[in-house]
Short mmCIF file of C-alpha atoms and ligand atoms in Angstrom, two decimals:
data_model
loop_
_atom_site.label_atom_id
_atom_site.label_comp_id
_atom_site.label_asym_id
_atom_site.label_seq_id
_atom_site.Cartn_x
_atom_site.Cartn_y
_atom_site.Cartn_z
CA MET E 101 0.00 0.13 0.14
CA GLN E 102 1.31 3.36 -0.91
CA LEU E 103 1.04 5.45 2.21
CA ALA E 104 1.78 9.31 2.67
CA ALA E 105 5.67 10.24 3.31
CA ARG E 106 4.60 11.83 6.71
CA VAL E 107 3.14 8.58 7.98
CA ASN E 108 6.30 6.55 6.65
CA ARG E 109 8.38 9.24 8.44
CA ILE E 110 7.33 7.99 12.13
CA ALA E 111 7.02 4.75 14.31
CA ILE E 112 4.46 3.18 16.54
CA SER E 113 5.28 4.37 20.28
CA PRO E 114 7.54 1.63 21.96
CA THR E 115 5.50 2.08 25.11
CA SER E 116 2.43 1.18 23.07
CA ALA E 117 4.29 -1.78 21.83
CA VAL E 118 5.14 -3.31 25.30
CA MET E 119 1.61 -2.83 26.43
CA ALA E 120 0.50 -4.92 23.65
CA ALA E 121 2.99 -7.24 23.96
CA ALA E 122 2.11 -7.48 27.72
CA GLU E 123 -1.59 -7.82 27.20
CA LYS E 124 -1.05 -10.48 24.99
CA LEU E 125 0.73 -12.16 27.78
CA LYS E 126 -1.95 -11.69 29.93
CA ALA E 127 -4.61 -12.89 27.72
CA GLN E 128 -2.71 -16.24 27.77
CA GLY E 129 -2.86 -16.16 31.48
CA VAL E 130 0.46 -15.19 32.41
CA ASP E 131 1.02 -13.80 35.74
CA LEU E 132 2.81 -10.44 34.57
CA ALA E 133 4.79 -8.13 36.82
CA ASP E 134 3.63 -5.14 34.53
CA PHE E 135 6.21 -2.05 34.85
CA GLY E 136 5.55 -0.93 31.38
CA PRO E 137 2.73 1.79 31.35
CA GLY E 138 3.05 5.21 32.64
CA GLU E 139 -0.17 5.22 34.45
CA PRO E 140 -1.56 6.01 37.68
CA ASP E 141 -2.77 2.61 39.62
CA PHE E 142 -5.02 4.82 41.47
CA PRO E 143 -8.68 5.06 40.52
CA THR E 144 -10.06 8.56 39.41
CA PRO E 145 -11.13 10.04 42.65
CA GLN E 146 -14.85 9.78 43.22
CA HIS E 147 -15.84 13.20 43.13
CA ILE E 148 -14.72 13.53 39.65
CA GLN E 149 -16.31 10.38 38.47
CA ARG E 150 -19.76 11.42 39.93
CA ALA E 151 -19.36 14.58 37.96
CA ALA E 152 -18.99 12.76 34.59
CA ILE E 153 -22.00 10.74 35.57
CA ARG E 154 -24.27 13.73 36.74
CA ALA E 155 -23.12 15.52 33.24
CA LEU E 156 -24.32 12.38 31.37
CA GLU E 157 -27.57 12.47 33.37
CA GLN E 158 -28.29 16.12 32.76
CA GLY E 159 -27.72 15.29 28.94
CA ARG E 160 -24.65 17.13 28.36
CA THR E 161 -23.92 15.04 25.50
CA LYS E 162 -23.71 17.70 22.67
CA TYR E 163 -20.91 19.26 20.39
CA THR E 164 -18.89 21.87 22.70
CA PRO E 165 -17.20 25.01 21.68
CA THR E 166 -14.24 23.71 19.97
CA PRO E 167 -11.36 24.99 22.24
CA GLY E 168 -13.71 23.70 25.07
CA ILE E 169 -16.43 25.06 27.55
CA ALA E 170 -16.04 28.34 28.94
CA PRO E 171 -16.05 27.31 32.52
CA LEU E 172 -13.29 24.53 31.85
CA ARG E 173 -10.96 27.20 30.16
CA ASP E 174 -11.58 29.50 32.81
CA ALA E 175 -10.91 26.89 35.52
CA ILE E 176 -7.60 25.83 33.95
CA CYS E 177 -6.43 29.49 33.78
CA LYS E 178 -7.10 29.88 37.39
CA TRP E 179 -6.14 26.33 38.62
CA HIS E 180 -2.80 27.20 36.65
CA ALA E 181 -2.49 30.89 38.44
CA ALA E 182 -3.31 29.39 41.96
CA GLN E 183 -0.91 26.52 41.56
CA PHE E 184 2.07 28.35 39.92
CA GLY E 185 0.96 31.86 40.08
CA SER E 186 1.00 32.06 36.28
CA SER E 187 -1.57 34.96 34.87
CA TYR E 188 -3.29 33.16 31.75
CA THR E 189 -6.69 34.33 30.17
CA VAL E 190 -9.20 32.13 28.54
CA PRO E 191 -8.55 33.50 24.83
CA GLU E 192 -4.94 32.14 25.85
CA CYS E 193 -6.27 28.62 26.79
CA ILE E 194 -7.26 25.45 24.67
CA VAL E 195 -8.70 22.21 26.10
CA THR E 196 -7.61 18.97 24.00
CA VAL E 197 -7.89 15.48 23.81
CA GLY E 198 -5.09 14.74 26.37
CA GLY E 199 -1.84 16.51 26.79
CA LYS E 200 -0.46 14.61 23.81
CA HIS E 201 -2.78 16.22 21.59
CA ALA E 202 -2.02 19.62 23.00
CA LEU E 203 1.55 18.98 21.59
CA PHE E 204 0.49 17.73 18.44
CA ASN E 205 -1.85 20.84 17.76
CA ALA E 206 1.26 23.21 18.46
CA PHE E 207 3.51 21.42 16.58
CA CYS E 208 1.16 21.52 13.67
CA ALA E 209 0.59 25.31 14.22
CA LEU E 210 4.18 26.05 14.31
CA LEU E 211 6.65 23.78 13.02
CA GLU E 212 7.51 22.94 8.87
CA LYS E 213 10.22 21.35 6.95
CA GLY E 214 13.71 23.06 7.53
CA ASP E 215 12.72 23.81 11.33
CA GLU E 216 14.92 22.29 13.97
CA VAL E 217 13.52 21.31 17.34
CA LEU E 218 15.68 20.71 20.31
CA ILE E 219 15.08 17.72 22.39
CA PRO E 220 16.68 16.71 25.45
CA ALA E 221 17.51 13.11 25.64
CA PRO E 222 16.21 11.02 27.34
CA TYR E 223 12.95 12.16 26.06
CA TRP E 224 9.57 10.73 25.81
CA VAL E 225 9.08 8.89 22.68
CA THR E 226 6.38 10.92 21.38
CA TYR E 227 8.27 14.18 20.87
CA PRO E 228 10.46 13.44 18.09
CA GLU E 229 7.75 11.36 15.91
CA GLN E 230 5.42 14.30 16.35
CA VAL E 231 8.24 16.51 15.03
CA LEU E 232 8.99 14.26 11.91
CA TYR E 233 5.29 14.21 11.25
CA THR E 234 5.17 18.10 10.68
CA GLY E 235 8.42 17.73 8.31
CA ALA E 236 10.53 19.53 10.96
CA THR E 237 13.78 17.88 12.48
CA PRO E 238 14.10 16.72 15.68
CA VAL E 239 17.70 17.43 17.25
CA PRO E 240 18.40 15.56 20.37
CA VAL E 241 20.38 16.98 22.90
CA MET E 242 21.94 14.36 25.45
CA THR E 243 22.26 15.33 29.07
CA ASP E 244 24.60 13.97 31.42
CA PRO E 245 23.65 10.90 33.63
CA SER E 246 26.20 11.59 35.96
CA ASP E 247 24.20 14.92 36.69
CA GLY E 248 20.92 13.03 37.13
CA PHE E 249 19.94 13.69 33.47
CA ARG E 250 19.28 17.20 34.23
CA LEU E 251 19.25 19.63 31.31
CA ARG E 252 21.82 22.62 31.72
CA ALA E 253 21.59 25.93 29.74
CA GLU E 254 25.00 25.43 28.34
CA MET E 255 23.85 22.15 26.52
CA VAL E 256 20.74 24.30 24.93
CA SER E 257 23.42 26.95 23.70
CA ARG E 258 26.03 24.53 22.27
CA ALA E 259 22.94 22.99 20.24
CA ILE E 260 21.19 26.01 18.76
CA THR E 261 21.62 26.75 15.00
CA PRO E 262 20.09 29.41 12.72
CA ARG E 263 17.00 27.07 12.20
CA THR E 264 16.27 26.05 15.80
CA LYS E 265 12.75 27.14 16.01
CA LEU E 266 11.55 25.40 19.57
CA LEU E 267 12.99 23.51 22.81
CA ILE E 268 11.05 21.04 24.12
CA VAL E 269 11.21 20.58 28.04
CA ASN E 270 9.98 18.23 30.41
CA SER E 271 10.59 18.65 33.82
CA PRO E 272 9.79 16.23 35.91
CA ASN E 273 10.85 13.94 32.93
CA ASN E 274 9.60 10.84 31.47
CA PRO E 275 11.57 8.69 31.70
CA SER E 276 14.51 9.67 33.86
CA GLY E 277 12.58 11.38 36.57
CA ALA E 278 14.65 14.21 36.29
CA VAL E 279 13.79 17.64 37.65
CA ILE E 280 15.68 20.65 36.37
CA PRO E 281 16.11 23.38 39.22
CA ASN E 282 14.35 26.34 38.94
CA ASP E 283 17.27 28.84 38.47
CA GLU E 284 18.59 26.63 35.60
CA PHE E 285 15.39 26.43 33.90
CA VAL E 286 14.85 30.43 33.87
CA LYS E 287 18.54 30.63 32.20
CA ILE E 288 17.42 27.99 29.85
CA TYR E 289 14.35 30.09 28.87
CA GLU E 290 16.54 33.10 28.54
CA VAL E 291 19.05 31.73 26.13
CA CYS E 292 16.11 30.78 23.94
CA ARG E 293 14.26 34.04 24.38
CA ALA E 294 17.42 35.79 23.23
CA LYS E 295 17.49 34.04 20.25
CA ASN E 296 13.60 33.98 19.79
CA ILE E 297 13.01 30.26 20.02
CA TRP E 298 9.83 28.77 21.45
CA VAL E 299 9.98 27.19 24.58
CA MET E 300 7.33 24.14 24.79
CA THR E 301 7.08 23.13 28.60
CA ASP E 302 5.60 19.87 29.09
CA GLU E 303 3.91 19.99 32.84
CA CYS E 304 2.53 16.36 32.50
CA TYR E 305 4.32 15.37 35.91
CA SER E 306 4.35 18.97 37.60
CA HIS E 307 2.77 17.86 40.89
CA PHE E 308 4.89 14.77 41.09
CA VAL E 309 7.87 16.14 42.52
CA TYR E 310 9.46 14.65 45.56
CA GLY E 311 12.41 15.88 48.23
CA ASN E 312 12.67 19.62 48.52
CA ALA E 313 11.36 20.52 45.05
CA LYS E 314 7.77 22.02 45.11
CA PRO E 315 5.40 22.19 41.77
CA TRP E 316 6.61 25.11 39.96
CA SER E 317 6.31 26.39 36.28
CA LEU E 318 8.36 28.63 34.07
CA THR E 319 5.17 30.65 33.70
CA SER E 320 5.28 31.97 37.11
CA VAL E 321 8.30 34.03 35.99
CA PRO E 322 7.22 37.61 35.23
CA GLY E 323 7.45 38.39 31.37
CA THR E 324 7.85 34.75 30.35
CA LYS E 325 4.61 34.62 28.35
CA PRO E 326 5.55 35.45 24.94
CA ASN E 327 7.65 32.53 23.64
CA ILE E 328 6.38 29.86 25.81
CA ILE E 329 3.61 27.11 25.22
CA VAL E 330 2.55 24.89 28.08
CA ALA E 331 1.19 21.48 27.58
CA GLY E 332 -0.72 20.35 30.35
CA SER E 333 -2.41 16.83 31.33
CA LEU E 334 -5.18 15.83 33.80
CA SER E 335 -4.30 12.28 33.06
CA LYS E 336 -1.46 11.95 35.55
CA THR E 337 -2.37 14.79 38.09
CA PHE E 338 -6.10 13.52 38.68
CA ALA E 339 -5.46 9.86 37.59
CA MET E 340 -7.56 10.31 34.39
CA THR E 341 -5.47 8.81 31.43
CA GLY E 342 -8.41 7.37 29.81
CA TRP E 343 -10.42 10.37 30.07
CA ARG E 344 -8.25 12.24 27.54
CA VAL E 345 -8.20 16.01 28.60
CA GLY E 346 -5.35 18.17 28.34
CA TYR E 347 -4.61 21.97 27.65
CA ALA E 348 -2.40 24.26 26.27
CA LEU E 349 -1.50 27.65 27.42
CA ALA E 350 0.13 30.23 24.87
CA PRO E 351 -0.02 33.64 23.25
CA GLU E 352 -3.33 34.24 21.83
CA PRO E 353 -2.49 33.98 18.00
CA LEU E 354 -0.96 30.57 18.63
CA ILE E 355 -3.96 29.17 20.56
CA SER E 356 -6.08 30.60 17.65
CA ALA E 357 -4.08 28.37 15.14
CA MET E 358 -4.46 25.48 17.46
CA ILE E 359 -8.11 26.01 17.60
CA LYS E 360 -8.36 26.28 13.86
CA ILE E 361 -6.87 23.00 13.50
CA GLN E 362 -8.95 21.45 16.27
CA SER E 363 -11.75 22.58 14.47
CA GLN E 364 -11.00 20.42 11.40
CA SER E 365 -9.96 17.16 13.47
CA THR E 366 -11.16 16.45 16.62
CA SER E 367 -14.01 19.41 16.78
CA ASN E 368 -13.90 19.35 20.67
CA PRO E 369 -12.68 17.00 23.56
CA THR E 370 -15.88 14.83 24.84
CA SER E 371 -18.50 16.82 26.35
CA ILE E 372 -19.04 14.83 29.83
CA VAL E 373 -15.16 14.62 30.35
CA GLN E 374 -15.07 18.81 29.96
CA LYS E 375 -17.64 18.79 32.77
CA ALA E 376 -15.56 16.56 34.91
CA ALA E 377 -12.59 18.56 34.35
CA VAL E 378 -14.10 21.65 35.82
CA VAL E 379 -14.83 19.65 38.70
CA ALA E 380 -11.10 17.95 39.13
CA LEU E 381 -9.64 21.40 38.92
CA ARG E 382 -12.21 23.41 41.01
CA GLY E 383 -12.57 20.55 43.57
CA PRO E 384 -10.72 19.46 46.77
CA GLN E 385 -6.74 18.80 45.52
CA GLN E 386 -6.08 16.57 48.52
CA CYS E 387 -6.32 13.62 46.36
CA VAL E 388 -3.34 14.92 44.43
CA GLU E 389 -1.03 15.16 47.29
CA GLU E 390 -2.29 11.59 48.56
CA MET E 391 -1.12 10.22 45.24
CA ARG E 392 2.29 12.21 45.62
CA ALA E 393 2.74 10.84 49.15
CA GLU E 394 2.24 7.26 47.89
CA TYR E 395 4.51 7.73 44.83
CA ILE E 396 7.49 8.55 47.43
CA LYS E 397 7.35 5.44 48.98
CA LEU E 398 6.80 3.31 45.91
CA ARG E 399 9.82 5.25 44.41
CA ASP E 400 11.81 4.58 47.24
CA HIS E 401 11.01 0.91 47.47
CA VAL E 402 11.83 0.35 43.75
CA VAL E 403 15.26 2.24 43.59
CA ASN E 404 16.51 0.50 46.95
CA GLY E 405 15.40 -2.77 44.99
CA LEU E 406 16.96 -1.87 41.61
CA ARG E 407 20.20 -0.78 43.43
CA SER E 408 20.53 -3.98 45.59
CA ILE E 409 20.99 -5.93 42.36
CA PRO E 410 24.75 -6.01 41.56
CA GLY E 411 25.46 -4.50 38.47
CA VAL E 412 22.29 -2.23 38.28
CA LYS E 413 23.17 1.66 38.74
CA CYS E 414 19.87 3.72 39.79
CA THR E 415 19.85 7.57 40.04
CA LEU E 416 16.94 8.59 42.59
CA PRO E 417 14.44 9.98 40.40
CA GLU E 418 13.11 13.39 41.85
CA GLY E 419 9.68 13.60 40.07
CA ALA E 420 7.45 11.68 37.65
CA PHE E 421 7.09 7.93 38.55
CA TYR E 422 9.60 6.25 36.73
CA ALA E 423 13.16 4.74 37.92
CA TYR E 424 15.52 4.49 34.99
CA PRO E 425 18.16 2.04 35.78
CA ASN E 426 21.26 1.48 33.96
CA VAL E 427 21.78 -1.90 32.63
CA SER E 428 24.87 -1.51 30.55
CA ALA E 429 27.21 -3.78 32.99
CA PHE E 430 25.15 -6.93 31.51
CA PHE E 431 26.00 -6.25 27.99
CA GLY E 432 28.41 -8.83 26.56
CA ARG E 433 27.12 -11.09 28.92
CA SER E 434 24.85 -14.26 27.81
CA GLY E 435 24.47 -12.83 24.08
CA ILE E 436 23.13 -9.52 25.30
CA ASN E 437 24.09 -6.40 23.88
CA SER E 438 21.46 -3.74 24.29
CA ALA E 439 18.63 -2.79 26.31
CA SER E 440 16.02 -3.74 24.05
CA GLU E 441 17.30 -7.15 24.51
CA ILE E 442 17.43 -6.83 28.03
CA ALA E 443 13.93 -5.90 28.06
CA GLY E 444 12.74 -8.40 25.58
CA LYS E 445 14.50 -11.16 27.87
CA LEU E 446 12.82 -9.91 31.00
CA LEU E 447 9.53 -10.11 29.51
CA ARG E 448 9.79 -13.36 27.93
CA GLU E 449 11.73 -15.04 30.59
CA VAL E 450 10.65 -14.09 33.94
CA HIS E 451 7.43 -11.98 32.72
CA VAL E 452 8.55 -8.42 33.74
CA ALA E 453 7.26 -5.68 31.44
CA THR E 454 9.59 -2.70 31.16
CA VAL E 455 10.45 -0.22 28.36
CA PRO E 456 14.04 -0.27 26.85
CA GLY E 457 15.90 3.15 26.43
CA GLU E 458 16.43 3.18 22.77
CA GLY E 459 13.22 4.42 22.11
CA PHE E 460 13.87 7.47 24.65
CA GLY E 461 16.97 8.11 23.06
CA SER E 462 19.41 6.71 25.62
CA LYS E 463 20.73 3.15 24.95
CA ASP E 464 21.94 1.64 28.57
CA ASN E 465 18.91 2.02 30.38
CA ILE E 466 15.36 0.56 30.50
CA ARG E 467 12.19 2.27 32.22
CA VAL E 468 10.56 0.94 35.24
CA SER E 469 7.31 2.46 36.05
CA TYR E 470 6.47 2.44 39.83
CA ALA E 471 2.93 3.59 39.03
CA THR E 472 1.60 0.38 40.60
CA SER E 473 1.27 -1.40 44.01
CA MET E 474 4.08 -2.17 46.62
CA ALA E 475 3.17 -6.16 46.02
CA GLU E 476 3.50 -5.98 42.28
CA LEU E 477 6.99 -4.02 42.62
CA SER E 478 8.37 -6.53 45.15
CA ARG E 479 7.20 -9.54 42.90
CA GLY E 480 8.82 -8.20 39.93
CA LEU E 481 11.84 -6.87 41.73
CA GLU E 482 12.51 -10.48 42.82
CA ARG E 483 12.42 -11.40 39.43
CA MET E 484 14.47 -9.31 38.12
CA ARG E 485 17.01 -10.01 40.83
CA LYS E 486 16.86 -13.78 39.88
CA PHE E 487 17.20 -12.67 36.21
CA PHE E 488 20.27 -10.57 36.33
CA GLY E 489 21.79 -13.03 39.09
CA SER E 490 21.66 -15.72 36.29
CA LEU E 491 23.70 -13.45 33.57
C1 LIG C 188 5.84 13.38 29.07
C2 LIG C 188 4.79 13.27 28.82
N1 LIG C 188 3.97 14.21 28.23
C3 LIG C 188 2.81 14.07 27.91
C4 LIG C 188 2.26 12.98 28.11
C5 LIG C 188 0.56 12.75 27.72
O1 LIG C 188 -0.36 12.48 28.66
P1 LIG C 188 -1.99 12.73 27.96
O2 LIG C 188 -1.85 12.59 26.69
O3 LIG C 188 -2.30 11.26 28.50
O4 LIG C 188 -2.44 13.69 28.68
C6 LIG C 188 2.62 11.82 28.74
C7 LIG C 188 2.01 10.60 28.66
O5 LIG C 188 2.70 9.47 29.35
C8 LIG C 188 4.16 12.07 28.91
O6 LIG C 188 4.83 11.06 29.67
#
């Protein structure tokens, strides 16, 4: 079949591929320890569920305005202001079908052939693929594992060329869990502003930061609005992955362009989900703090477990819900030469699902999602210990 070149430029997400392989094994009755999906194990909080049911019962089942219902756009701006001290207004906000869709709309509105996009590595698998889809060129910027994979301003400076149009920053980071220190993030922004380069800040994991770090947004710095795009999501913050609701905040002309694209593609995010999202943002925020507290315990458990396996090196993630152990000490043993082969063997031989680092732009690591239960983590860690011990 003769497909369009833009489709042939991109690959299916390796995370989705692992999820599909894991589902297949589960369907065969295999008892899997599943550390693949980047998805909270928690149910969506009850008050949010009830809001969706209410919306359904009240017949909120019609098309909505393309950029989202006004109360939701208003709730997003106010929530963002309350959480981070930003100052966005409704015309600077669009509601999208998940955070991934906010990124997609923004990239389609901004990028074209000839543009270069700086993507700090390791990166979320979707960034380079979406950039390739637009015809622009992704340019990986390798961060330093010995500095906990934090992006530094001088790395950005070195990578900029006259063609650089956009930098994508994801802090806390999927897959590494790295959190960029606030003052460094401001320096990164200043480097970009001086060269008229857009900064896309993906705040998907904003509320899952540990240690001394507090949820923070670059947009809380006065004067930063002109060349920043925020991509946000309710997926992780409120355990709403399947609901598909996210947003973007950006200067009005860019939001208008994104609305134009959305009007000719998805029309609007799901009506009843939008009603539930208003309640998530305006309602009690205690549920977010409870999840954060649980993630800290899970993180400590998985990192201690991984570090106790001889040969496995693991930095302490400062945010998100992934551990990103370095497994390169096992390359060259038992015919294994890559993280992909390790992840493949873990899945087939001891039924532990992880995602290999190659898709994230770093070849020595595997991603272990700890957004699961303590019991599942313990079970999987035990199997990993046996597996690595046998190599
Ligand atoms: C870094 C990052 N950004 C954005 C998203 C998008 O999430 P969603 O489309 O569910 O809002 C994800 C999901 O895994 C992610 O890891």
